[in-house]
mmCIF file with all atom_site columns, C-alpha atoms in Angstrom:
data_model
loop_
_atom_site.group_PDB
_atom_site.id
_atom_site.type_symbol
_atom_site.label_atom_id
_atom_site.label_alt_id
_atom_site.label_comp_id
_atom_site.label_asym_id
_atom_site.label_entity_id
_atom_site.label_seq_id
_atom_site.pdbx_PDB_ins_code
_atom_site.Cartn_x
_atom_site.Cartn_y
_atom_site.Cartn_z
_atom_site.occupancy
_atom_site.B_iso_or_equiv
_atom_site.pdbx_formal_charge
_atom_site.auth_seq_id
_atom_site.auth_comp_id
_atom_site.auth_asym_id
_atom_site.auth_atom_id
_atom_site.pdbx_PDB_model_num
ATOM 1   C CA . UNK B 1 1   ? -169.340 -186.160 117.469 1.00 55.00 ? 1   UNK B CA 1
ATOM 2   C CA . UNK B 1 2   ? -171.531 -186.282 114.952 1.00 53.00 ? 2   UNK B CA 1
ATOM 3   C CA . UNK B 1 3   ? -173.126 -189.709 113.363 1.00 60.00 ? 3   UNK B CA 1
ATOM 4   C CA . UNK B 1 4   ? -174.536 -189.041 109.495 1.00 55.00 ? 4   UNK B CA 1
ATOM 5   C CA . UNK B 1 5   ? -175.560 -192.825 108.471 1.00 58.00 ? 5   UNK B CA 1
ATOM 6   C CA . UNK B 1 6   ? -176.626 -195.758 111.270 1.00 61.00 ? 6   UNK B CA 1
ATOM 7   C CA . UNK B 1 7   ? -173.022 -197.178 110.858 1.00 65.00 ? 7   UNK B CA 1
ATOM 8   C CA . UNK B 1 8   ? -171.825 -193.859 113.179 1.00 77.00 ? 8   UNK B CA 1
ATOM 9   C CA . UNK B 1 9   ? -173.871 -195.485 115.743 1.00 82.00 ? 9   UNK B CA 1
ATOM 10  C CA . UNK B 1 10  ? -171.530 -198.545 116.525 1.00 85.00 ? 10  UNK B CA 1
ATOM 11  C CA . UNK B 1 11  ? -168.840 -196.042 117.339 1.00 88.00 ? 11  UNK B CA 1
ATOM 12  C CA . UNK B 1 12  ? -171.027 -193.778 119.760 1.00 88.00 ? 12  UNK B CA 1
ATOM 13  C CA . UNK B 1 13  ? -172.214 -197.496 121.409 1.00 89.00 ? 13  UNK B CA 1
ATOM 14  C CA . UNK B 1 14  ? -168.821 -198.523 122.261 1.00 90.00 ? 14  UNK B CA 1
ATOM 15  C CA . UNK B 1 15  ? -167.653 -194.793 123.450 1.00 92.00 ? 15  UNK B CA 1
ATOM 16  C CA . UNK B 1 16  ? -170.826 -194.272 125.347 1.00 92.00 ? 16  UNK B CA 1
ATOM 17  C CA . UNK B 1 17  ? -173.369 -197.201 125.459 1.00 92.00 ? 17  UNK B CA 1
ATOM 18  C CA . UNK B 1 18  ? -172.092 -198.591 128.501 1.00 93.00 ? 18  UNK B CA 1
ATOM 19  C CA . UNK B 1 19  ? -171.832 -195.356 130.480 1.00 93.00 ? 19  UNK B CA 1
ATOM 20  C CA . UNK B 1 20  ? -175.270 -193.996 128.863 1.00 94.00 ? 20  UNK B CA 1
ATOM 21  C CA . UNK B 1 21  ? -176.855 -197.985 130.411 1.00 94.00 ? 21  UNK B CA 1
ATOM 22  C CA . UNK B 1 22  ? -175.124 -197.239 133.931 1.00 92.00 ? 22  UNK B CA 1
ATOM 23  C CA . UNK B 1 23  ? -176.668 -193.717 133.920 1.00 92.00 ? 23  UNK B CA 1
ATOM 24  C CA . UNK B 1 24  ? -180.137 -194.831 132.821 1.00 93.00 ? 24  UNK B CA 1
ATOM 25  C CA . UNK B 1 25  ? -179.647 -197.905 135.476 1.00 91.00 ? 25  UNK B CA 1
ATOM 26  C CA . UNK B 1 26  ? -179.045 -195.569 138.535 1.00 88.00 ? 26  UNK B CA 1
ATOM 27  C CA . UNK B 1 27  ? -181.908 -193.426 137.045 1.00 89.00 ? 27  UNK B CA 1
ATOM 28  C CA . UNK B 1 28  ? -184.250 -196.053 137.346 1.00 88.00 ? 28  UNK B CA 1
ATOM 29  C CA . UNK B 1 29  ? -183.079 -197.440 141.030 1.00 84.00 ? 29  UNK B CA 1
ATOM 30  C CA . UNK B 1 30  ? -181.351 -200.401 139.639 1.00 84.00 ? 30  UNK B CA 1
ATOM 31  C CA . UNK B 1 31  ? -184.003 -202.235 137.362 1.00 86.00 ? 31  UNK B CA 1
ATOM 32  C CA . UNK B 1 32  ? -181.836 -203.740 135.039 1.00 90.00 ? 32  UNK B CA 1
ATOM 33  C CA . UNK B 1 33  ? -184.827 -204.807 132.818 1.00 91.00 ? 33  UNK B CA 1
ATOM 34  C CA . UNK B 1 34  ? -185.670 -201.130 132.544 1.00 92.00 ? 34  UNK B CA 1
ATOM 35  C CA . UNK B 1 35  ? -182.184 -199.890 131.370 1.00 93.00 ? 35  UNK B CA 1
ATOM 36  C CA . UNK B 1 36  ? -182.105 -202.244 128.562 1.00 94.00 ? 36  UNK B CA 1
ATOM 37  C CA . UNK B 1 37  ? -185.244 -201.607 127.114 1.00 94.00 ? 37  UNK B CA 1
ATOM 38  C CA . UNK B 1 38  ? -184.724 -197.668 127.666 1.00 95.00 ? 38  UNK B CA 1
ATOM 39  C CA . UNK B 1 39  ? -181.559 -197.704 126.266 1.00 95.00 ? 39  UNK B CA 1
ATOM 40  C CA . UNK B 1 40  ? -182.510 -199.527 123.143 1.00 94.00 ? 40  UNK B CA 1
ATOM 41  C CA . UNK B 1 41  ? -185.316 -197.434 122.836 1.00 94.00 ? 41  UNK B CA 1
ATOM 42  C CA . UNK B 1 42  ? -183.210 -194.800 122.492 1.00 93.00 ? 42  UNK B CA 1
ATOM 43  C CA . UNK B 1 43  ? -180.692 -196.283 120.201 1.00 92.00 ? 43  UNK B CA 1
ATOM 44  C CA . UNK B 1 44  ? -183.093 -197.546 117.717 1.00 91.00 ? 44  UNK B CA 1
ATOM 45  C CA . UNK B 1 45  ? -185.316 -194.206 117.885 1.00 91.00 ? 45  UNK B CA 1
ATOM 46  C CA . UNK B 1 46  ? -181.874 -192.287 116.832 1.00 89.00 ? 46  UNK B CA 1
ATOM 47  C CA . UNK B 1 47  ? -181.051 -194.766 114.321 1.00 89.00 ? 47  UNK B CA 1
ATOM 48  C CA . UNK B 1 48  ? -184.720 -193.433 112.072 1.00 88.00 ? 48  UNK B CA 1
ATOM 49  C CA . UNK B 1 49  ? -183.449 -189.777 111.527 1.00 83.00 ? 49  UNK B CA 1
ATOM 50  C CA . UNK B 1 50  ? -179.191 -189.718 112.348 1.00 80.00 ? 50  UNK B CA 1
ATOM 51  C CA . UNK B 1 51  ? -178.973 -186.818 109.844 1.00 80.00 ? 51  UNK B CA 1
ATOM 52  C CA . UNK B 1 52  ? -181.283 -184.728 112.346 1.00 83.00 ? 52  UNK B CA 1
ATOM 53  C CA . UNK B 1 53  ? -179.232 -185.040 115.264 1.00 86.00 ? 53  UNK B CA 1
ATOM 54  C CA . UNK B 1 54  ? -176.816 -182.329 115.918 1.00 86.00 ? 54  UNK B CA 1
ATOM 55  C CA . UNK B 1 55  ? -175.429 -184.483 119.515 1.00 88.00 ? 55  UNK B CA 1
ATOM 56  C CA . UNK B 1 56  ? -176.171 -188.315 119.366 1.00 89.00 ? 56  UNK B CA 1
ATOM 57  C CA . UNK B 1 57  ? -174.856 -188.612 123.037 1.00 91.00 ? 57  UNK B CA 1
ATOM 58  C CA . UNK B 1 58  ? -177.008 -185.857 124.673 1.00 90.00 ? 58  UNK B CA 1
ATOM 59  C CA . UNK B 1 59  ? -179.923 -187.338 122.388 1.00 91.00 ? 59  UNK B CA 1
ATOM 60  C CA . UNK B 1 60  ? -179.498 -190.637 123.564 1.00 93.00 ? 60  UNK B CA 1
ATOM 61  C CA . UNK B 1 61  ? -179.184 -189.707 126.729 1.00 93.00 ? 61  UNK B CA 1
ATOM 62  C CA . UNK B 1 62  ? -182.540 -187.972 127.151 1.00 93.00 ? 62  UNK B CA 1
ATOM 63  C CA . UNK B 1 63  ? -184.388 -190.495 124.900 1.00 94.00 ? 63  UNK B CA 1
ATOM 64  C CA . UNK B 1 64  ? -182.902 -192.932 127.307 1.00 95.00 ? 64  UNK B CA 1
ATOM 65  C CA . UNK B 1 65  ? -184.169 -190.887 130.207 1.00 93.00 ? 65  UNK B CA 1
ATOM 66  C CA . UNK B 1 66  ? -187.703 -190.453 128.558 1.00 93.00 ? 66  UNK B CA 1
ATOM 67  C CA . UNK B 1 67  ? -187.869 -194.022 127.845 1.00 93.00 ? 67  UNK B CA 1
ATOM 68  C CA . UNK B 1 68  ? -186.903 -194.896 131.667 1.00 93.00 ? 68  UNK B CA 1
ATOM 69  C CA . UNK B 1 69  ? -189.178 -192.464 132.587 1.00 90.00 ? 69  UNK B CA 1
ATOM 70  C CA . UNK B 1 70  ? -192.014 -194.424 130.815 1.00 89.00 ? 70  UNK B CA 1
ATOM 71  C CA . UNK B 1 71  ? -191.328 -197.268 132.280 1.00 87.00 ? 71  UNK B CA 1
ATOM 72  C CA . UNK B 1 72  ? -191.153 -196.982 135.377 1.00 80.00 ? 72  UNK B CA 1
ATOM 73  C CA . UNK B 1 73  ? -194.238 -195.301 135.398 1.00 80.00 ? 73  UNK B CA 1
ATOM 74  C CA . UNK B 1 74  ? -196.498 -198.133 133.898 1.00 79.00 ? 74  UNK B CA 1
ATOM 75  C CA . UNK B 1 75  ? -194.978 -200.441 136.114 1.00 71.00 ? 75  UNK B CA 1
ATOM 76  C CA . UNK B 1 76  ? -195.978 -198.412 138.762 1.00 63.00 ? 76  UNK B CA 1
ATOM 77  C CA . UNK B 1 77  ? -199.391 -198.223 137.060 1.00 56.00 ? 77  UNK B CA 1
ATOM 78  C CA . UNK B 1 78  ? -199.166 -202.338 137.076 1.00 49.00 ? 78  UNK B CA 1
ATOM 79  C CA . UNK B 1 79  ? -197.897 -202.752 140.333 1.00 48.00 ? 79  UNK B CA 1
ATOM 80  C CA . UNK B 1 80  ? -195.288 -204.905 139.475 1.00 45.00 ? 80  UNK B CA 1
ATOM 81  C CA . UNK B 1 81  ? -192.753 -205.905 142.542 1.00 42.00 ? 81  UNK B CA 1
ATOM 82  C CA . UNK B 1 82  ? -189.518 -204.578 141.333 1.00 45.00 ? 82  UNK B CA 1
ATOM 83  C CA . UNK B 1 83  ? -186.786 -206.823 140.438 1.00 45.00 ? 83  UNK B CA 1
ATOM 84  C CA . UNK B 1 84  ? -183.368 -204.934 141.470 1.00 46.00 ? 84  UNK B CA 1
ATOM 85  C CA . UNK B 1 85  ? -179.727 -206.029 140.762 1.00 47.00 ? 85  UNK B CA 1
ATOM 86  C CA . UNK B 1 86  ? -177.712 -207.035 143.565 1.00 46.00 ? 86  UNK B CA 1
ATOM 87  C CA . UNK B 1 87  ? -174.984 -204.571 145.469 1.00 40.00 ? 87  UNK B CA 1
ATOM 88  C CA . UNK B 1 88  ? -172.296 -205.372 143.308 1.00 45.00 ? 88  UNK B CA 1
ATOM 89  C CA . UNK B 1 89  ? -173.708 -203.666 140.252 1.00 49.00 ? 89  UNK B CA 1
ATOM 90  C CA . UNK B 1 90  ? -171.143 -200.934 138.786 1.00 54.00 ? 90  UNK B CA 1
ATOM 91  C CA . UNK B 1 91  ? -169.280 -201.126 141.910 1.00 55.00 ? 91  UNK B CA 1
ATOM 92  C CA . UNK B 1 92  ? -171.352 -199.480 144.794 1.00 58.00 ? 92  UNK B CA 1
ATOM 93  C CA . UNK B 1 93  ? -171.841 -201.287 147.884 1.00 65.00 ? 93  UNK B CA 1
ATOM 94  C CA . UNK B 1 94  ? -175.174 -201.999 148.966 1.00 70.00 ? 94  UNK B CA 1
ATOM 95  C CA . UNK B 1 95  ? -175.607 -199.429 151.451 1.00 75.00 ? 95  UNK B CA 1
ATOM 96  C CA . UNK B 1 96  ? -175.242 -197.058 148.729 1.00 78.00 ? 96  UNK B CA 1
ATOM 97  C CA . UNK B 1 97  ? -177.250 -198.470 146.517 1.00 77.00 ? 97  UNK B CA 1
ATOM 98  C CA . UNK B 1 98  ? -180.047 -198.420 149.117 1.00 80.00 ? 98  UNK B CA 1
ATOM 99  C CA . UNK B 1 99  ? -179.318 -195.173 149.310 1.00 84.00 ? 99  UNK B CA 1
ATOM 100 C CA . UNK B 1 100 ? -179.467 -193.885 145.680 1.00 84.00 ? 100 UNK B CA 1
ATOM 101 C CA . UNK B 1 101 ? -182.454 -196.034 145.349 1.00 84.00 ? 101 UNK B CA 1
ATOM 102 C CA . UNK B 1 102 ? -184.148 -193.527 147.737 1.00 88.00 ? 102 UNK B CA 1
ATOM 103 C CA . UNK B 1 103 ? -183.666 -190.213 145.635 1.00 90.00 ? 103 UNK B CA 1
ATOM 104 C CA . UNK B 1 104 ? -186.122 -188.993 143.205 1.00 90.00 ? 104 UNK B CA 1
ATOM 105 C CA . UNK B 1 105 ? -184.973 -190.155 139.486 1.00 88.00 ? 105 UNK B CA 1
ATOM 106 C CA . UNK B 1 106 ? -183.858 -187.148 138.524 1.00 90.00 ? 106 UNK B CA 1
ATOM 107 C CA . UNK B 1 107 ? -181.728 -186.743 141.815 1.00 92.00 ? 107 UNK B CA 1
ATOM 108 C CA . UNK B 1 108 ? -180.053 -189.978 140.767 1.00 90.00 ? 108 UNK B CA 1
ATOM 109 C CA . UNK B 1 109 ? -179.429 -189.286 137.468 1.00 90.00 ? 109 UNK B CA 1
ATOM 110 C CA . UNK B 1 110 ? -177.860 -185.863 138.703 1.00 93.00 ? 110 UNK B CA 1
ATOM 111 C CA . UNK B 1 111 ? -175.592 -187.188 141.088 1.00 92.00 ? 111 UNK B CA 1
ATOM 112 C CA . UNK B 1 112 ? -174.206 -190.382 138.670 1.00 88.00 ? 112 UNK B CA 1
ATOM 113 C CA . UNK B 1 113 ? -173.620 -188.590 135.466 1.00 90.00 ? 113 UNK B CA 1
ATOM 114 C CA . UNK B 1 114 ? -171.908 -185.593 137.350 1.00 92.00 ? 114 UNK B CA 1
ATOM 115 C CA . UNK B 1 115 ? -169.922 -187.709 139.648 1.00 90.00 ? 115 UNK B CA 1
ATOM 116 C CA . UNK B 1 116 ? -169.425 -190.945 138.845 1.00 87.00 ? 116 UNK B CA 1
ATOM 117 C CA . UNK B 1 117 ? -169.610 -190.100 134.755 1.00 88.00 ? 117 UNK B CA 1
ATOM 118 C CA . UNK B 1 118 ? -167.580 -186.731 135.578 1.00 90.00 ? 118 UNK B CA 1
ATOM 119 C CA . UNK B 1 119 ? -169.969 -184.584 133.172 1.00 91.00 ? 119 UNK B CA 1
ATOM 120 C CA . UNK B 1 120 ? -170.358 -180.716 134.463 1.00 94.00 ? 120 UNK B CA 1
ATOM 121 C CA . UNK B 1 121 ? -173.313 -179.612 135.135 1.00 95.00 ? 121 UNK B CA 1
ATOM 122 C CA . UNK B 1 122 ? -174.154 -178.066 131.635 1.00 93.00 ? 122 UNK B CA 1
ATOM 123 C CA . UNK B 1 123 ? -173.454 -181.648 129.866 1.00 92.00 ? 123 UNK B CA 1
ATOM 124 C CA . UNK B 1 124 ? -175.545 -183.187 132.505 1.00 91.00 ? 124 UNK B CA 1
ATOM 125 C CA . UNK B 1 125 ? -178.533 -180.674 132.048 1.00 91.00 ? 125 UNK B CA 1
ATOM 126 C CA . UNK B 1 126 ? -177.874 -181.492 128.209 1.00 89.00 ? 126 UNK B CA 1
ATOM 127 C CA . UNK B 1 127 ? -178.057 -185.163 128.692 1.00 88.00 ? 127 UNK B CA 1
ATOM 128 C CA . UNK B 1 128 ? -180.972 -184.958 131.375 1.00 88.00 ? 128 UNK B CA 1
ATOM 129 C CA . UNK B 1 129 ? -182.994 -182.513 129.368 1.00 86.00 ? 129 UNK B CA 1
ATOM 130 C CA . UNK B 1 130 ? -183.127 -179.822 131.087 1.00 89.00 ? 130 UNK B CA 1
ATOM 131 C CA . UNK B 1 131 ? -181.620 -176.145 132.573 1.00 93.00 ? 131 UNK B CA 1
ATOM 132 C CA . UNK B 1 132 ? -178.311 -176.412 134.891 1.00 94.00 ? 132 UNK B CA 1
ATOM 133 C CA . UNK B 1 133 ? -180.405 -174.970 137.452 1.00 95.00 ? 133 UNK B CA 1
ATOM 134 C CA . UNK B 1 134 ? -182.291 -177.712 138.033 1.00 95.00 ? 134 UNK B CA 1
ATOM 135 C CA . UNK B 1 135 ? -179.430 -179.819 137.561 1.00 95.00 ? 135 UNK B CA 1
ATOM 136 C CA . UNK B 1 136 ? -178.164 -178.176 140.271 1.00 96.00 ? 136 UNK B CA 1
ATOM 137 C CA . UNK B 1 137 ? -181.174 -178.210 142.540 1.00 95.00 ? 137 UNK B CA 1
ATOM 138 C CA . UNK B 1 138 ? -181.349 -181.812 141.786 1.00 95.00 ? 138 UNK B CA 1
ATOM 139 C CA . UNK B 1 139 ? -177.369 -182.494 143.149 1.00 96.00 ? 139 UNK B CA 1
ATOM 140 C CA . UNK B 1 140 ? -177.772 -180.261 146.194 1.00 96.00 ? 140 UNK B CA 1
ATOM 141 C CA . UNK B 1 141 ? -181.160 -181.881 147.185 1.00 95.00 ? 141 UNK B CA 1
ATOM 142 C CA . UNK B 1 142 ? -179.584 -185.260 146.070 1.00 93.00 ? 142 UNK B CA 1
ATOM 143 C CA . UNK B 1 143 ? -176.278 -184.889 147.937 1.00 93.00 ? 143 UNK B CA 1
ATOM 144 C CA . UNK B 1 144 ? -178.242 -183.531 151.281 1.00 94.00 ? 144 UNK B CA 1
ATOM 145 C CA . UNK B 1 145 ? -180.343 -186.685 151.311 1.00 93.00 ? 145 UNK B CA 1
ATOM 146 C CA . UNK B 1 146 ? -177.434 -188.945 150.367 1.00 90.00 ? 146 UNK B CA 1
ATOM 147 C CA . UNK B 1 147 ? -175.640 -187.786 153.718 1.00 89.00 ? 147 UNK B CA 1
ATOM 148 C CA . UNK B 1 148 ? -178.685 -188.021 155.431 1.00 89.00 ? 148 UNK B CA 1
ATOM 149 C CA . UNK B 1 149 ? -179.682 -191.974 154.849 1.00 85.00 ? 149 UNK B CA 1
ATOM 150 C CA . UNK B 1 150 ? -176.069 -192.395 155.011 1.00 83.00 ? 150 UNK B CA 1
ATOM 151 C CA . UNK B 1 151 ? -175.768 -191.197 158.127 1.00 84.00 ? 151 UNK B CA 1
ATOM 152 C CA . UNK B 1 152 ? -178.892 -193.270 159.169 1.00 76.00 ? 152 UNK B CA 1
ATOM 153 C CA . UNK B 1 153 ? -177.559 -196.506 158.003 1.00 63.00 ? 153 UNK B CA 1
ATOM 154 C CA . UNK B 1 154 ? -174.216 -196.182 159.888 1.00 64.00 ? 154 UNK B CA 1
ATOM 155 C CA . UNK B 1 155 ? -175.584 -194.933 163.168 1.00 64.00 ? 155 UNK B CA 1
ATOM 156 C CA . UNK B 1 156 ? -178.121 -198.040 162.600 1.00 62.00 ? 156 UNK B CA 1
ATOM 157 C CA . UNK B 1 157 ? -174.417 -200.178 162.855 1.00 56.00 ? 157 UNK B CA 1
#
């Protein structure tokens, strides 16, 4: 897809925007307030050059990523408390949730845009910027401690 004039953005929000927020929302352990900003950072960023960019979706999605990125590390620097969405955001139970929440960011991101999003690994290492090794690294590690909490949390039951 590719968007020549700002107009071209309306169709890549409604084809994408919603899945690029979710992605960008697990990414950032469920701070709502962080998604939004991040993804219309990265919408309104794309909108000053759309003749320069040769994939608006991956470029979103990594200026989304960047922008998350940001984010949650000056409200680390602030010390903020976090302020999380309940369990029934984008349909994961809370246990899973909890669960995601412990991964490293880029674990997270792995794991929702290649299974929940159904990207391979290349389009997620596109979107992620960076190589499908560390994509990979990133699901393997992810999906090892996934089982592992998970496991925790039901022999805690």
């Amino acid at each position: 897809m590719s968007v020549t004039t700002n107009d071209g953005f309306d169709e890549v929000w409604r084809e994408h925007g919603p899945t690029i927020w979710r992605a960008v929302y697990v990414y950032a352990g469920g701070r709502r307030d962080i998604a939004d900003d991040a993804v219309a950072e990265a919408f309104a960023r794309a909108m000053e050059q759309p003749n320069l960019i040769k994939n608006p979706v991956a470029y979103l999605y990594r200026l989304a990523f960047q922008a998350a990125a940001m984010e949650r590390k000056r409200m680390t620097d602030l010390r903020e408390p976090p302020e999380v969405a309940g369990p029934e955001s984008d349909g994961y139970g809370a246990d899973i949730l909890d669960a995601l929440r412990r991964l490293s960011p880029g674990q997270r991101a792995a794991i929702y845009l290649h299974y929940r999003v159904d990207l391979p690994v290349a389009e997620v290492a596109a979107a992620m910027g960076t190589s499908a090794a560390v994509v990979k690294v990133h699901l393997m590690r992810g999906r090892r401690k996934l089982a592992s909490f998970l496991s925790e949390d039901s022999a805690d039951d």
